[in-house]
Tab-separated table of C-alpha atoms in Angstrom:
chain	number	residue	atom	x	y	z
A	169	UNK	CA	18.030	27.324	-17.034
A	170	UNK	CA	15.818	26.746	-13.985
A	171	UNK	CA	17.675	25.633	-10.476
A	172	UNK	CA	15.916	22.620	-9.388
A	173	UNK	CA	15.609	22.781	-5.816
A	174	UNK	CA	16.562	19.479	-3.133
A	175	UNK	CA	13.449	19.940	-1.330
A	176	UNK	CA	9.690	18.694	-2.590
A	177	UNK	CA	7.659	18.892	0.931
A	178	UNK	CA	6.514	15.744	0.132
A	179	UNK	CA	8.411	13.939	2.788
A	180	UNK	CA	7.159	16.413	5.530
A	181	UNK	CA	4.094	14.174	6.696
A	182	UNK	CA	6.660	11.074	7.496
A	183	UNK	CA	5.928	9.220	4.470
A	184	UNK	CA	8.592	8.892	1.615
A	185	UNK	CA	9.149	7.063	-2.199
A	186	UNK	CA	10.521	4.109	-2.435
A	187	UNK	CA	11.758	3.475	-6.364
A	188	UNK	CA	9.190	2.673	-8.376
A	189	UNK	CA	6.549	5.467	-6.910
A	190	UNK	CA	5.418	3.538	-3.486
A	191	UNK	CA	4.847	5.690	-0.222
A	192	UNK	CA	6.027	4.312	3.146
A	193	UNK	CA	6.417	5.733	6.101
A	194	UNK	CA	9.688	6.759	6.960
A	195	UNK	CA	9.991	4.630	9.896
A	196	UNK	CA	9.616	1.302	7.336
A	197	UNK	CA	12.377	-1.049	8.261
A	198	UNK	CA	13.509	-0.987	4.165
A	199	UNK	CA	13.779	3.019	4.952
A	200	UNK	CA	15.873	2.352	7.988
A	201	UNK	CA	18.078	-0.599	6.203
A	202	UNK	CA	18.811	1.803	2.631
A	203	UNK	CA	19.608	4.773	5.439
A	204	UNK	CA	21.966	2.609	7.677
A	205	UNK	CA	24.045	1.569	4.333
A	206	UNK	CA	23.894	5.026	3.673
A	207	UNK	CA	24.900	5.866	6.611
A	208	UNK	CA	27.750	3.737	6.641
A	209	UNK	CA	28.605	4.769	3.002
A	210	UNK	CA	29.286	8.183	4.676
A	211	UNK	CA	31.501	6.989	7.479
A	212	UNK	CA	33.348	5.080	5.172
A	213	UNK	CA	34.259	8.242	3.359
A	214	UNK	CA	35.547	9.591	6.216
A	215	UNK	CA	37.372	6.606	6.797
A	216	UNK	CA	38.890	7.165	3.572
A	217	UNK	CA	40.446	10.351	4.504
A	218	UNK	CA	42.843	8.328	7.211
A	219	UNK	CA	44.028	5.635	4.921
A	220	UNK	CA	47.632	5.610	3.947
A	221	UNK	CA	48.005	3.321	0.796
A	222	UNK	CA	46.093	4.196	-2.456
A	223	UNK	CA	45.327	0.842	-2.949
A	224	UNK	CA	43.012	0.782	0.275
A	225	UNK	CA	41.606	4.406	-0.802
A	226	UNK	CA	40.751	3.006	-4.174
A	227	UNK	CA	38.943	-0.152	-2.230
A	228	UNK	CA	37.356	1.869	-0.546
A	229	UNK	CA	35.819	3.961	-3.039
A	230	UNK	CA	34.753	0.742	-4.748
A	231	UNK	CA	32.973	-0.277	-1.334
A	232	UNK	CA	30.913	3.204	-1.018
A	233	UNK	CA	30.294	2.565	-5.012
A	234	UNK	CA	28.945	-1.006	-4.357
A	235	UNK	CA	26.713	0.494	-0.997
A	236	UNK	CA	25.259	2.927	-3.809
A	237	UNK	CA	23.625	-0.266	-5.476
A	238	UNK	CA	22.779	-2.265	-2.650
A	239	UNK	CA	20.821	1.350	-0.941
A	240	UNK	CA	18.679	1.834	-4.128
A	241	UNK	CA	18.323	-2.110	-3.995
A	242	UNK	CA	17.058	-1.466	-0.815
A	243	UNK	CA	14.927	1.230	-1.685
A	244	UNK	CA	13.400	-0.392	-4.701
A	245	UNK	CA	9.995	-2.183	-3.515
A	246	UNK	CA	10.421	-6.033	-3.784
A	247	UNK	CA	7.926	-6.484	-6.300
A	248	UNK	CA	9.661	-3.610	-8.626
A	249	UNK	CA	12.632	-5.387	-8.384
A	250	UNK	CA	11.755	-8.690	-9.087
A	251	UNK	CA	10.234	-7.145	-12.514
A	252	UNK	CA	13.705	-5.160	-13.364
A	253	UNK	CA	15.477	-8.081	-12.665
A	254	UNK	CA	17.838	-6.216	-10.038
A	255	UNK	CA	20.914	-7.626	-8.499
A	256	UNK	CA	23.093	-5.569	-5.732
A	257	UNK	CA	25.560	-7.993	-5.223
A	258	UNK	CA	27.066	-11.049	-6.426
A	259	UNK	CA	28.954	-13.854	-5.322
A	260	UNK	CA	32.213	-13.143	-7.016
A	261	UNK	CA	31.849	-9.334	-4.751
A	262	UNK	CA	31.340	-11.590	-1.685
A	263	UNK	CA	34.905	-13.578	-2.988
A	264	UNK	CA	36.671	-10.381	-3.285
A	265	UNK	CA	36.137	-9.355	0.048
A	266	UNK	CA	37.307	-12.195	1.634
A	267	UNK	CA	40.321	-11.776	-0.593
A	268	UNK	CA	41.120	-8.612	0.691
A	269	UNK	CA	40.248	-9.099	3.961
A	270	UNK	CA	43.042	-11.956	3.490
A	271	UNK	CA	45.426	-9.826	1.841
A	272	UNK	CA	44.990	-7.288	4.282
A	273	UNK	CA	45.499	-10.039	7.106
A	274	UNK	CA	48.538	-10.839	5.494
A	275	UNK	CA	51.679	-10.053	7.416
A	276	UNK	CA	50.052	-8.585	10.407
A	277	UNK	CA	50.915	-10.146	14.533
A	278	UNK	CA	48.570	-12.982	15.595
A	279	UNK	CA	45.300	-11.568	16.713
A	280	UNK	CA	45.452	-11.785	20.485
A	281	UNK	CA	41.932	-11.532	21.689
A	282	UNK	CA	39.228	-8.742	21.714
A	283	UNK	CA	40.433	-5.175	20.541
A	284	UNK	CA	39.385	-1.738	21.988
A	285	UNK	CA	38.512	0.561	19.079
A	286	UNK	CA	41.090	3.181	18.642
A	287	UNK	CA	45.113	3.406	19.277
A	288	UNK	CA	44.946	6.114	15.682
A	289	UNK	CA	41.698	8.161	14.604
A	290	UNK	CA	41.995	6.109	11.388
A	291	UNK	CA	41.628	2.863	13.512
A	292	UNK	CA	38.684	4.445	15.620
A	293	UNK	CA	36.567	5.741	12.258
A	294	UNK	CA	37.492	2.381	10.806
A	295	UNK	CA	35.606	0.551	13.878
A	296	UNK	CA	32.714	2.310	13.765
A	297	UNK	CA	32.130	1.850	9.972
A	298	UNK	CA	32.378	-1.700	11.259
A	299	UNK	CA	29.776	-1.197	13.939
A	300	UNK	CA	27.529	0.639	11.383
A	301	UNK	CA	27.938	-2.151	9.169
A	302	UNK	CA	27.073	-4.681	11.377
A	303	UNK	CA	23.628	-2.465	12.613
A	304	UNK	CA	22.974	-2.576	8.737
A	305	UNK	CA	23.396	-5.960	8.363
A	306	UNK	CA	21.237	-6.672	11.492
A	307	UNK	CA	18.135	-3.845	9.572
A	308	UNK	CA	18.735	-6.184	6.209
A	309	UNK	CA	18.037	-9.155	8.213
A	310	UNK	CA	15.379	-7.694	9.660
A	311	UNK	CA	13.966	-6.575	6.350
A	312	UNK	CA	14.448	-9.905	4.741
A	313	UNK	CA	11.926	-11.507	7.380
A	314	UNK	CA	9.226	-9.449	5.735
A	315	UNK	CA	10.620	-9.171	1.875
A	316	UNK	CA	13.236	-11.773	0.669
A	317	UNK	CA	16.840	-10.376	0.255
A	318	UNK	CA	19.559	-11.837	-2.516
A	319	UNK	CA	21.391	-13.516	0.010
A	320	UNK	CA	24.584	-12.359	-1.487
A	321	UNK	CA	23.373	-8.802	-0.570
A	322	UNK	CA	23.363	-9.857	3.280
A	323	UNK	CA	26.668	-11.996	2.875
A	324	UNK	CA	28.759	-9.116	1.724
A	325	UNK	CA	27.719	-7.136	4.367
A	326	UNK	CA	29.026	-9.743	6.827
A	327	UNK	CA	32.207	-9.533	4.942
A	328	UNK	CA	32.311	-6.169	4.410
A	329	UNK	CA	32.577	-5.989	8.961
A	330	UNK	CA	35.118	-8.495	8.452
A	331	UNK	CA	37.422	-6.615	6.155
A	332	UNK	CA	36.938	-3.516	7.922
A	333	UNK	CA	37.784	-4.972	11.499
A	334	UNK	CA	41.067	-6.174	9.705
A	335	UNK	CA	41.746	-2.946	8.038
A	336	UNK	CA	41.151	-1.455	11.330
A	337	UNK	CA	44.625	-3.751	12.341
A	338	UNK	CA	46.687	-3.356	9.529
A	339	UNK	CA	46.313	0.645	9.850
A	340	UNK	CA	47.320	-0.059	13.443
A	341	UNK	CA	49.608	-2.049	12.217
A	342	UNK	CA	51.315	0.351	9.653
A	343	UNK	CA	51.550	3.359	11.863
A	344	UNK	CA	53.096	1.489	14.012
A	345	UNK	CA	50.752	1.779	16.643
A	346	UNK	CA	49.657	-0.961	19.155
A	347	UNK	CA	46.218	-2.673	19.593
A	348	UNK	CA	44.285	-2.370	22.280
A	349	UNK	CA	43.785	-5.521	23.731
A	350	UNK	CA	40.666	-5.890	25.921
A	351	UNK	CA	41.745	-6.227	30.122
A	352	UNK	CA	39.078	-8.492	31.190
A	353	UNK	CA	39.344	-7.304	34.735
């Protein structure tokens, strides 16, 4: 059997497929939103190499599986997905992250004002997923001002900073390690 190899050349003159067969540039703003989710997608597996509780690992894993969909929603050209009929996310996805960012809320000290990423490397990675999240969020938006996003899609990316923000806390939290509360000067 024949190796087939990862490269084609075809992306060496800046231009790339979207699914569904049409070129773009590679600086396209639906390029750079379906590369910032997966960029994210791969900070969040690092994240998942500092979480304690299997419960949060398994989460996890079904956050990077749900990025997966919404990056080749992203990467599908609008008018090829409005004939497959795709969905990335729905609003019952949206309701189960607020649930666990509520769960994982649940128990930890009153949140005292801004936070300083880091006190643990677990709590550090886990801010900067948030930070990526919130840049891909922000290309999405961007996106949707020239092709109309579910808005589900763009709504569980604003949860999804929420939940990691409070993750960031509770692993804090469980290590027994204390926030760093912004000194205003």
């Amino acid at each position: 059997m024949k190796k087939s190899r990862i490269y084609t050349r075809r992306g060496d003159g800046g231009m790339t497929d979207l699914v569904g067969g049409v070129r773009v540039s590679k600086t396209d703003i639906r390029v750079e939103a379906y590369g910032t989710v997966d960029e994210l997608n791969a900070h969040i597996g690092e994240l998942v190499t500092y979480v304690e509780t299997e419960a949060d690992r398994i989460f996890l894993t079904e956050i990077q599986n749900k990025l997966f969909v919404i990056g080749s929603y992203l990467a599908t050209d609008a008018a090829e997905a409005e004939k497959r009929g795709c969905r990335a996310v729905t609003a019952e996805e949206v309701a189960r992250l607020e649930q666990a960012t509520d769960e994982a809320e649940n128990g930890l000290p009153e949140w005292r004002g801004f936070i300083l990423p880091g006190g643990s490397r677990g709590a550090a990675v886990c801010h900067v997923c948030r930070t990526v999240c919130r840049r891909a969020e922000r290309r999405m938006l961007d996106l949707s001002e020239v092709s109309p996003l579910q808005s589900e899609t763009c709504a569980y990316m604003n949860r999804l900073s929420d939940y990691l923000f409070v993750l960031s806390r509770k692993m804090l939290f469980v290590a027994g390690k204390n926030e760093i509360v912004w000194n205003k000067c």
